[in-house]
Amino acid sequence: MSEEEYAGLGDWTPAVLAVPGEVRPVVAAPHPVLSRPGEAVDPTSAETVRLAADLIATMRVSPGCVGLAAPQVGVGARVFAVDVTGHPKSVTLHGVFVLCNARVVEATRWKLAREGCMSVPDLTGDVKRASRLVVEGELPGTGESVRLVTDGFEARALQHEIDHCDGLLFLDRVAGAHAVYQRKVYL
């Protein structure tokens, strides 16, 4: 595909899903689904569309949540939702979106920063991640292939969610025990 065909999300919005999302319970480590790579999905299947809507609904009712992956709701699939809108550390943002079968194609400008996770509610950790990112994936509902170029906090959120789809937690990325901290603020 050419660069023109990768114009971000295009006109995709959660309304494309055309189904109401239901809030699902979030699983916590050491739940086994969190440590297994998720399966690729058909982004146009009814099951994937329902999952995408449920991820958005669950993310919206979870204070401070900027991303949620299918494994976090107990589903071993390569699907995640992100929305960093309004977060004070956001630079570039694409609003609320869901990606299927996403993969990082370019990662540069690595920076260390603190992360937390709904599936690891009592801890945070310092994780080195790219602050400029290019990701390719597919949009649920339409199946359209997209290429997102982002940076800053949204780039960090995307990498965190792709890690979930790969069976990794942020704890798998910290430099060691000295980089893990008790969470001081509970959302």
Tab-separated table of C-alpha atoms in Angstrom:
chain	number	residue	atom	x	y	z
A	1	MET	CA	0.000	0.000	0.000
A	2	SER	CA	1.115	3.544	-0.647
A	3	GLU	CA	1.508	6.252	1.979
A	4	GLU	CA	-1.776	7.828	0.775
A	5	GLU	CA	-3.640	4.636	1.632
A	6	TYR	CA	-2.321	4.885	5.188
A	7	ALA	CA	-3.973	8.171	6.114
A	8	GLY	CA	-4.497	7.369	9.784
A	9	LEU	CA	-7.969	6.278	10.820
A	10	GLY	CA	-9.776	7.941	7.928
A	11	ASP	CA	-13.437	8.385	8.863
A	12	TRP	CA	-13.502	5.451	11.303
A	13	THR	CA	-15.284	6.118	14.610
A	14	PRO	CA	-16.747	3.746	17.211
A	15	ALA	CA	-20.139	4.331	15.535
A	16	VAL	CA	-18.905	2.091	12.667
A	17	LEU	CA	-19.209	-0.848	15.068
A	18	ALA	CA	-22.996	-0.322	15.199
A	19	VAL	CA	-23.356	-2.391	18.381
A	20	PRO	CA	-23.569	-1.210	21.981
A	21	GLY	CA	-20.602	-2.269	24.060
A	22	GLU	CA	-20.950	-4.084	27.357
A	23	VAL	CA	-18.616	-3.549	30.296
A	24	ARG	CA	-16.518	-6.634	30.976
A	25	PRO	CA	-14.526	-7.465	34.111
A	26	VAL	CA	-10.790	-6.790	33.885
A	27	VAL	CA	-8.543	-9.712	34.811
A	28	ALA	CA	-5.443	-9.244	36.955
A	29	ALA	CA	-2.019	-10.876	36.912
A	30	PRO	CA	-1.213	-13.719	37.241
A	31	HIS	CA	-4.237	-14.713	35.105
A	32	PRO	CA	-2.832	-17.028	32.385
A	33	VAL	CA	-4.448	-15.165	29.455
A	34	LEU	CA	-2.162	-12.212	30.232
A	35	SER	CA	0.983	-14.241	29.541
A	36	ARG	CA	-0.062	-15.856	26.253
A	37	PRO	CA	0.196	-14.218	22.822
A	38	GLY	CA	-3.250	-13.426	21.441
A	39	GLU	CA	-4.606	-14.962	18.249
A	40	ALA	CA	-5.013	-12.938	15.051
A	41	VAL	CA	-8.641	-12.018	14.375
A	42	ASP	CA	-10.919	-11.332	11.445
A	43	PRO	CA	-11.653	-7.618	11.985
A	44	THR	CA	-14.995	-7.892	10.176
A	45	SER	CA	-16.400	-10.809	12.184
A	46	ALA	CA	-19.357	-10.166	14.486
A	47	GLU	CA	-17.321	-11.538	17.413
A	48	THR	CA	-14.463	-9.068	16.826
A	49	VAL	CA	-16.855	-6.140	16.361
A	50	ARG	CA	-18.620	-7.002	19.644
A	51	LEU	CA	-15.237	-7.324	21.416
A	52	ALA	CA	-14.138	-3.925	20.058
A	53	ALA	CA	-17.337	-2.287	21.352
A	54	ASP	CA	-16.914	-3.999	24.733
A	55	LEU	CA	-13.297	-2.798	25.034
A	56	ILE	CA	-14.381	0.796	24.418
A	57	ALA	CA	-17.270	0.506	26.914
A	58	THR	CA	-15.017	-1.003	29.580
A	59	MET	CA	-12.300	1.582	29.002
A	60	ARG	CA	-14.798	4.447	29.297
A	61	VAL	CA	-16.039	3.380	32.743
A	62	SER	CA	-12.524	2.782	34.102
A	63	PRO	CA	-11.095	5.982	35.645
A	64	GLY	CA	-7.707	6.945	34.237
A	65	CYS	CA	-7.761	4.174	31.614
A	66	VAL	CA	-6.176	5.199	28.282
A	67	GLY	CA	-6.031	1.740	26.707
A	68	LEU	CA	-7.398	-1.767	27.107
A	69	ALA	CA	-6.465	-4.974	25.300
A	70	ALA	CA	-8.564	-8.091	24.749
A	71	PRO	CA	-6.381	-10.255	27.053
A	72	GLN	CA	-7.210	-7.849	29.897
A	73	VAL	CA	-10.868	-8.854	29.608
A	74	GLY	CA	-9.962	-12.535	29.393
A	75	VAL	CA	-9.948	-12.900	25.601
A	76	GLY	CA	-6.794	-14.178	23.899
A	77	ALA	CA	-7.113	-11.994	20.794
A	78	ARG	CA	-5.001	-9.327	19.091
A	79	VAL	CA	-7.457	-6.461	19.610
A	80	PHE	CA	-7.106	-3.319	21.725
A	81	ALA	CA	-8.684	0.092	22.289
A	82	VAL	CA	-6.846	3.360	22.975
A	83	ASP	CA	-7.986	6.890	23.830
A	84	VAL	CA	-5.483	9.371	25.265
A	85	THR	CA	-7.748	12.362	24.629
A	86	GLY	CA	-7.481	14.831	27.484
A	87	HIS	CA	-4.454	13.181	29.089
A	88	PRO	CA	-1.978	15.895	30.136
A	89	LYS	CA	1.000	14.037	28.605
A	90	SER	CA	-0.653	13.664	25.175
A	91	VAL	CA	1.016	15.312	22.195
A	92	THR	CA	-0.406	13.566	19.127
A	93	LEU	CA	-3.760	11.848	19.476
A	94	HIS	CA	-6.149	10.033	17.204
A	95	GLY	CA	-9.137	10.032	19.585
A	96	VAL	CA	-10.811	6.776	20.542
A	97	PHE	CA	-9.976	3.858	18.269
A	98	VAL	CA	-9.602	0.100	18.172
A	99	LEU	CA	-6.950	-1.810	16.247
A	100	CYS	CA	-6.858	-5.480	15.303
A	101	ASN	CA	-3.723	-7.483	14.536
A	102	ALA	CA	-1.534	-4.410	15.139
A	103	ARG	CA	2.212	-4.459	14.832
A	104	VAL	CA	4.985	-1.915	15.302
A	105	VAL	CA	6.788	-1.160	12.037
A	106	GLU	CA	9.009	1.669	13.261
A	107	ALA	CA	10.075	2.717	16.754
A	108	THR	CA	12.505	5.546	17.533
A	109	ARG	CA	13.405	8.119	20.208
A	110	TRP	CA	13.424	5.809	23.227
A	111	LYS	CA	12.527	7.311	26.621
A	112	LEU	CA	12.096	5.977	30.143
A	113	ALA	CA	8.796	6.759	31.884
A	114	ARG	CA	6.499	5.394	34.590
A	115	GLU	CA	3.614	3.095	33.617
A	116	GLY	CA	0.739	1.439	35.369
A	117	CYS	CA	-1.840	-1.105	34.283
A	118	MET	CA	-5.354	-2.111	35.280
A	119	SER	CA	-4.219	-5.750	35.261
A	120	VAL	CA	-1.409	-4.951	37.728
A	121	PRO	CA	-3.355	-2.643	40.048
A	122	ASP	CA	-0.874	-2.339	42.926
A	123	LEU	CA	2.332	-1.556	41.015
A	124	THR	CA	3.886	0.899	38.575
A	125	GLY	CA	7.227	0.690	36.847
A	126	ASP	CA	9.776	2.557	34.769
A	127	VAL	CA	9.675	1.300	31.178
A	128	LYS	CA	11.784	2.396	28.201
A	129	ARG	CA	9.620	2.795	25.102
A	130	ALA	CA	9.795	4.565	21.763
A	131	SER	CA	8.394	8.083	21.833
A	132	ARG	CA	7.899	8.060	18.044
A	133	LEU	CA	6.008	5.116	16.618
A	134	VAL	CA	4.561	3.782	13.390
A	135	VAL	CA	1.957	1.035	13.802
A	136	GLU	CA	0.002	-0.933	11.211
A	137	GLY	CA	-3.229	-2.747	11.917
A	138	GLU	CA	-6.815	-3.247	10.822
A	139	LEU	CA	-9.965	-1.446	11.871
A	140	PRO	CA	-12.790	-3.504	13.357
A	141	GLY	CA	-15.998	-3.480	11.367
A	142	THR	CA	-14.467	-2.313	8.092
A	143	GLY	CA	-11.317	-4.452	8.060
A	144	GLU	CA	-9.510	-1.489	6.512
A	145	SER	CA	-5.702	-1.551	6.852
A	146	VAL	CA	-4.313	1.540	8.539
A	147	ARG	CA	-0.951	2.995	9.406
A	148	LEU	CA	-0.775	5.299	12.426
A	149	VAL	CA	2.147	7.616	13.027
A	150	THR	CA	2.210	8.932	16.564
A	151	ASP	CA	4.458	10.108	19.346
A	152	GLY	CA	4.647	10.879	23.032
A	153	PHE	CA	2.073	9.407	25.363
A	154	GLU	CA	-0.102	7.887	22.621
A	155	ALA	CA	2.965	6.015	21.305
A	156	ARG	CA	3.589	4.651	24.811
A	157	ALA	CA	-0.060	3.579	25.172
A	158	LEU	CA	0.002	1.768	21.816
A	159	GLN	CA	3.168	-0.145	22.735
A	160	HIS	CA	1.688	-1.082	26.122
A	161	GLU	CA	-1.455	-2.503	24.472
A	162	ILE	CA	0.468	-4.310	21.713
A	163	ASP	CA	2.555	-5.882	24.497
A	164	HIS	CA	-0.674	-7.207	26.066
A	165	CYS	CA	-1.571	-8.769	22.710
A	166	ASP	CA	1.904	-10.369	22.688
A	167	GLY	CA	1.415	-11.829	26.184
A	168	LEU	CA	3.609	-9.271	27.964
A	169	LEU	CA	2.991	-6.973	30.922
A	170	PHE	CA	4.886	-3.764	31.627
A	171	LEU	CA	6.622	-5.722	34.410
A	172	ASP	CA	8.285	-7.786	31.667
A	173	ARG	CA	9.847	-4.559	30.327
A	174	VAL	CA	11.226	-2.946	33.509
A	175	ALA	CA	15.007	-2.923	34.040
A	176	GLY	CA	14.706	-4.810	37.334
A	177	ALA	CA	13.146	-4.786	40.791
A	178	HIS	CA	14.619	-1.328	41.459
A	179	ALA	CA	12.319	0.051	38.721
A	180	VAL	CA	9.048	-1.275	40.229
A	181	TYR	CA	7.049	0.794	42.725
A	182	GLN	CA	3.960	0.449	44.890
A	183	ARG	CA	1.121	2.459	43.355
A	184	LYS	CA	0.508	5.540	45.494
A	185	VAL	CA	-2.729	6.717	43.881
A	186	TYR	CA	-5.625	4.385	43.237
A	187	LEU	CA	-8.023	5.434	40.532
